[in-house]
PDB file of C-alpha atoms in Angstrom:
ATOM      1  CA  MET A   1     117.058 -64.034 191.946  1.00 37.00           C
ATOM      2  CA  SER A   2     114.829 -62.944 189.126  1.00 37.00           C
ATOM      3  CA  GLY A   3     111.110 -63.306 188.836  1.00 37.00           C
ATOM      4  CA  LYS A   4     107.955 -62.790 186.854  1.00 38.00           C
ATOM      5  CA  VAL A   5     104.364 -61.884 187.529  1.00 36.00           C
ATOM      6  CA  SER A   6     101.994 -64.812 187.184  1.00 36.00           C
ATOM      7  CA  ARG A   7      98.758 -64.685 185.253  1.00 38.00           C
ATOM      8  CA  THR A   8      96.867 -64.741 188.530  1.00 39.00           C
ATOM      9  CA  GLY A   9      98.724 -61.724 189.859  1.00 38.00           C
ATOM     10  CA  GLY A  10     101.242 -63.252 192.260  1.00 39.00           C
ATOM     11  CA  TYR A  11     104.965 -62.672 191.919  1.00 37.00           C
ATOM     12  CA  LEU A  12     106.858 -65.872 191.157  1.00 39.00           C
ATOM     13  CA  LEU A  13     110.578 -66.191 191.702  1.00 38.00           C
ATOM     14  CA  ASP A  14     112.815 -68.255 189.446  1.00 41.00           C
ATOM     15  CA  TYR A  15     114.692 -70.723 191.630  1.00 39.00           C
ATOM     16  CA  SER A  16     117.830 -72.724 191.136  1.00 41.00           C
ATOM     17  CA  THR A  17     117.406 -76.476 190.902  1.00 43.00           C
ATOM     18  CA  SER A  18     120.215 -77.247 193.370  1.00 42.00           C
ATOM     19  CA  ASP A  19     119.222 -79.014 196.587  1.00 46.00           C
ATOM     20  CA  GLU A  20     120.704 -76.235 198.714  1.00 44.00           C
ATOM     21  CA  ALA A  21     118.790 -73.526 196.864  1.00 42.00           C
ATOM     22  CA  GLN A  22     115.587 -75.560 197.193  1.00 45.00           C
ATOM     23  CA  ARG A  23     116.001 -75.743 200.988  1.00 49.00           C
ATOM     24  CA  ASP A  24     116.834 -72.076 201.435  1.00 54.00           C
ATOM     25  CA  ARG A  25     114.580 -70.412 198.915  1.00 67.00           C
ATOM     26  CA  PHE A  26     112.086 -67.815 199.978  1.00 83.00           C
ATOM     27  CA  LEU A  27     108.401 -68.616 199.884  1.00 89.00           C
ATOM     28  CA  SER A  28     105.200 -66.660 199.482  1.00 93.00           C
ATOM     29  CA  ILE A  29     103.195 -67.606 202.568  1.00 94.00           C
ATOM     30  CA  LEU A  30      99.632 -66.837 203.620  1.00 95.00           C
ATOM     31  CA  VAL A  31      99.049 -66.990 207.398  1.00 95.00           C
ATOM     32  CA  THR A  32      95.681 -67.254 209.113  1.00 91.00           C
ATOM     33  CA  SER A  33      94.552 -67.671 212.697  1.00 88.00           C
ATOM     34  CA  ALA A  34      91.477 -66.782 214.724  1.00 83.00           C
ATOM     35  CA  ASP A  35      93.930 -65.356 217.269  1.00 84.00           C
ATOM     36  CA  ALA A  36      95.440 -62.176 215.803  1.00 86.00           C
ATOM     37  CA  ARG A  37      98.450 -62.379 218.141  1.00 89.00           C
ATOM     38  CA  MET A  38      99.217 -65.894 216.951  1.00 89.00           C
ATOM     39  CA  ALA A  39      98.978 -64.838 213.283  1.00 90.00           C
ATOM     40  CA  ASP A  40     101.218 -61.817 213.985  1.00 91.00           C
ATOM     41  CA  THR A  41     103.810 -63.995 215.721  1.00 92.00           C
ATOM     42  CA  ILE A  42     103.899 -66.627 212.976  1.00 93.00           C
ATOM     43  CA  ALA A  43     104.077 -63.970 210.245  1.00 93.00           C
ATOM     44  CA  ALA A  44     106.898 -62.172 212.081  1.00 93.00           C
ATOM     45  CA  MET A  45     108.845 -65.430 212.427  1.00 92.00           C
ATOM     46  CA  LEU A  46     108.439 -66.223 208.732  1.00 93.00           C
ATOM     47  CA  THR A  47     109.332 -62.673 207.680  1.00 92.00           C
ATOM     48  CA  ALA A  48     112.471 -62.841 209.834  1.00 90.00           C
ATOM     49  CA  CYS A  49     113.454 -65.918 207.805  1.00 87.00           C
ATOM     50  CA  GLY A  50     113.101 -63.914 204.601  1.00 89.00           C
ATOM     51  CA  HIS A  51     109.749 -65.253 203.419  1.00 92.00           C
ATOM     52  CA  ALA A  52     107.070 -62.971 201.958  1.00 93.00           C
ATOM     53  CA  THR A  53     104.080 -63.218 204.271  1.00 93.00           C
ATOM     54  CA  SER A  54     100.502 -62.029 204.068  1.00 93.00           C
ATOM     55  CA  GLN A  55      97.967 -62.338 206.862  1.00 92.00           C
ATOM     56  CA  ILE A  56      94.236 -62.812 206.708  1.00 89.00           C
ATOM     57  CA  ALA A  57      91.708 -62.637 209.486  1.00 81.00           C
ATOM     58  CA  GLY A  58      88.982 -64.820 208.021  1.00 83.00           C
ATOM     59  CA  HIS A  59      88.689 -67.796 205.764  1.00 84.00           C
ATOM     60  CA  VAL A  60      86.337 -66.094 203.286  1.00 86.00           C
ATOM     61  CA  GLU A  61      88.870 -63.296 202.908  1.00 88.00           C
ATOM     62  CA  GLY A  62      91.591 -65.901 202.377  1.00 89.00           C
ATOM     63  CA  LEU A  63      89.749 -67.528 199.506  1.00 92.00           C
ATOM     64  CA  ARG A  64      89.223 -64.093 197.923  1.00 92.00           C
ATOM     65  CA  VAL A  65      92.934 -63.311 198.194  1.00 92.00           C
ATOM     66  CA  MET A  66      93.725 -66.633 196.499  1.00 93.00           C
ATOM     67  CA  ASP A  67      91.696 -65.470 193.499  1.00 91.00           C
ATOM     68  CA  SER A  68      94.295 -62.760 192.911  1.00 91.00           C
ATOM     69  CA  PHE A  69      97.567 -64.142 194.281  1.00 91.00           C
ATOM     70  CA  VAL A  70      99.386 -67.462 194.199  1.00 91.00           C
ATOM     71  CA  PHE A  71     100.957 -68.655 197.449  1.00 93.00           C
ATOM     72  CA  ASP A  72     103.521 -71.392 197.990  1.00 92.00           C
ATOM     73  CA  VAL A  73     102.314 -72.190 201.503  1.00 93.00           C
ATOM     74  CA  LEU A  74      99.216 -71.644 203.612  1.00 94.00           C
ATOM     75  CA  VAL A  75      99.816 -71.690 207.374  1.00 94.00           C
ATOM     76  CA  ILE A  76      96.673 -72.297 209.414  1.00 91.00           C
ATOM     77  CA  ALA A  77      96.924 -71.866 213.170  1.00 89.00           C
ATOM     78  CA  VAL A  78      93.930 -73.938 214.257  1.00 82.00           C
ATOM     79  CA  ASP A  79      91.520 -72.807 216.931  1.00 67.00           C
ATOM     80  CA  HIS A  80      89.638 -75.152 219.274  1.00 61.00           C
ATOM     81  CA  ASP A  81      88.115 -78.015 217.268  1.00 58.00           C
ATOM     82  CA  GLY A  82      89.509 -76.949 213.888  1.00 64.00           C
ATOM     83  CA  SER A  83      86.325 -77.737 211.932  1.00 67.00           C
ATOM     84  CA  THR A  84      86.123 -74.378 210.144  1.00 80.00           C
ATOM     85  CA  SER A  85      89.871 -74.461 209.564  1.00 84.00           C
ATOM     86  CA  LEU A  86      89.560 -77.874 207.957  1.00 85.00           C
ATOM     87  CA  ALA A  87      86.816 -76.633 205.617  1.00 87.00           C
ATOM     88  CA  PHE A  88      89.053 -73.694 204.717  1.00 90.00           C
ATOM     89  CA  ALA A  89      92.035 -75.996 204.074  1.00 91.00           C
ATOM     90  CA  ILE A  90      89.920 -78.148 201.748  1.00 91.00           C
ATOM     91  CA  ALA A  91      88.622 -75.112 199.827  1.00 93.00           C
ATOM     92  CA  ALA A  92      92.112 -73.573 199.632  1.00 94.00           C
ATOM     93  CA  LYS A  93      93.631 -76.817 198.311  1.00 93.00           C
ATOM     94  CA  ALA A  94      90.878 -77.019 195.672  1.00 93.00           C
ATOM     95  CA  LYS A  95      91.621 -73.439 194.611  1.00 93.00           C
ATOM     96  CA  LEU A  96      95.445 -73.757 194.604  1.00 92.00           C
ATOM     97  CA  PRO A  97      96.307 -77.488 194.411  1.00 91.00           C
ATOM     98  CA  ALA A  98     100.092 -76.909 194.319  1.00 89.00           C
ATOM     99  CA  MET A  99     100.026 -74.837 197.515  1.00 91.00           C
ATOM    100  CA  ARG A 100     101.289 -76.668 200.599  1.00 91.00           C
ATOM    101  CA  ILE A 101      99.331 -76.399 203.838  1.00 92.00           C
ATOM    102  CA  VAL A 102     100.895 -76.326 207.305  1.00 92.00           C
ATOM    103  CA  TRP A 103      98.491 -77.008 210.202  1.00 89.00           C
ATOM    104  CA  ILE A 104      99.597 -75.548 213.543  1.00 90.00           C
ATOM    105  CA  SER A 105      97.715 -76.659 216.632  1.00 86.00           C
ATOM    106  CA  GLN A 106      98.123 -77.477 220.299  1.00 81.00           C
ATOM    107  CA  ASN A 107      96.833 -80.943 219.501  1.00 74.00           C
ATOM    108  CA  VAL A 108      98.600 -82.272 216.391  1.00 69.00           C
ATOM    109  CA  SER A 109      98.758 -85.783 217.807  1.00 66.00           C
ATOM    110  CA  THR A 110      95.118 -86.332 216.803  1.00 63.00           C
ATOM    111  CA  PRO A 111      94.317 -84.141 213.794  1.00 66.00           C
ATOM    112  CA  PRO A 112      90.984 -84.734 212.081  1.00 67.00           C
ATOM    113  CA  ALA A 113      91.249 -87.752 209.759  1.00 72.00           C
ATOM    114  CA  LEU A 114      90.306 -85.703 206.693  1.00 72.00           C
ATOM    115  CA  ALA A 115      93.044 -83.171 207.516  1.00 76.00           C
ATOM    116  CA  LYS A 116      95.660 -85.834 206.891  1.00 77.00           C
ATOM    117  CA  SER A 117      94.593 -86.026 203.235  1.00 82.00           C
ATOM    118  CA  VAL A 118      94.660 -82.242 202.703  1.00 87.00           C
ATOM    119  CA  VAL A 119      97.343 -80.920 205.038  1.00 88.00           C
ATOM    120  CA  ASP A 120     101.001 -81.399 204.116  1.00 88.00           C
ATOM    121  CA  ALA A 121     102.600 -80.796 207.524  1.00 87.00           C
ATOM    122  CA  PHE A 122     101.530 -80.609 211.163  1.00 87.00           C
ATOM    123  CA  LEU A 123     103.334 -78.510 213.778  1.00 89.00           C
ATOM    124  CA  GLY A 124     102.546 -78.509 217.496  1.00 87.00           C
ATOM    125  CA  ILE A 125     102.304 -75.483 219.764  1.00 87.00           C
ATOM    126  CA  PRO A 126     104.636 -74.409 221.282  1.00 87.00           C
ATOM    127  CA  PHE A 127     107.250 -74.404 218.534  1.00 88.00           C
ATOM    128  CA  THR A 128     110.523 -72.661 217.832  1.00 90.00           C
ATOM    129  CA  LEU A 129     111.660 -70.690 214.826  1.00 89.00           C
ATOM    130  CA  ASP A 130     113.932 -73.580 213.857  1.00 89.00           C
ATOM    131  CA  GLN A 131     111.042 -76.059 214.039  1.00 91.00           C
ATOM    132  CA  LEU A 132     108.908 -73.802 211.838  1.00 91.00           C
ATOM    133  CA  GLN A 133     111.732 -73.439 209.295  1.00 89.00           C
ATOM    134  CA  ASP A 134     112.383 -77.197 209.304  1.00 87.00           C
ATOM    135  CA  CYS A 135     108.690 -77.840 208.740  1.00 86.00           C
ATOM    136  CA  LEU A 136     108.736 -75.552 205.692  1.00 85.00           C
ATOM    137  CA  ARG A 137     111.977 -77.017 204.340  1.00 80.00           C
ATOM    138  CA  GLU A 138     110.638 -80.554 204.550  1.00 74.00           C
ATOM    139  CA  ARG A 139     107.418 -79.624 202.767  1.00 63.00           C
ATOM    140  CA  LEU A 140     108.628 -77.175 200.116  1.00 60.00           C
ATOM    141  CA  PRO A 141     106.399 -76.954 197.099  1.00 54.00           C
ATOM    142  CA  VAL A 142     107.752 -78.094 193.764  1.00 52.00           C
ATOM    143  CA  PRO A 143     108.991 -74.994 191.890  1.00 49.00           C
ATOM    144  CA  ARG A 144     106.476 -73.614 189.441  1.00 48.00           C
ATOM    145  CA  PRO A 145     107.356 -73.618 185.716  1.00 45.00           C
TER     146      PRO A 145
END
């Protein structure tokens, strides 16, 4: 694969347009969780699948990182009520509208109503590597020009 550096500083890969290449392409993924062990585990799983992952500890830091780098996917492992995570998801989507957001929680059966309009995919805890990969494959972002 070849690539180019975007105007905002992120590295963008040039992808094939075939369906198979779309399913198996590597993504630039930003992972956040209030629980550092959870963020480490998710990032390790995604890295093992060949994706480029970055981790952030806080939502303010995440928005700052998005000023410099473009991400294909934002993975938010939600803590407790998810209210601050929802505010972060809304701000992140406003900053990078093409970025897809995956919401990981122990309670995905009743996500906040507003989350449904911002979040592209919901994944329940516990989950397997295959379930995480399937979630990403189903919600792949449209390739950037």
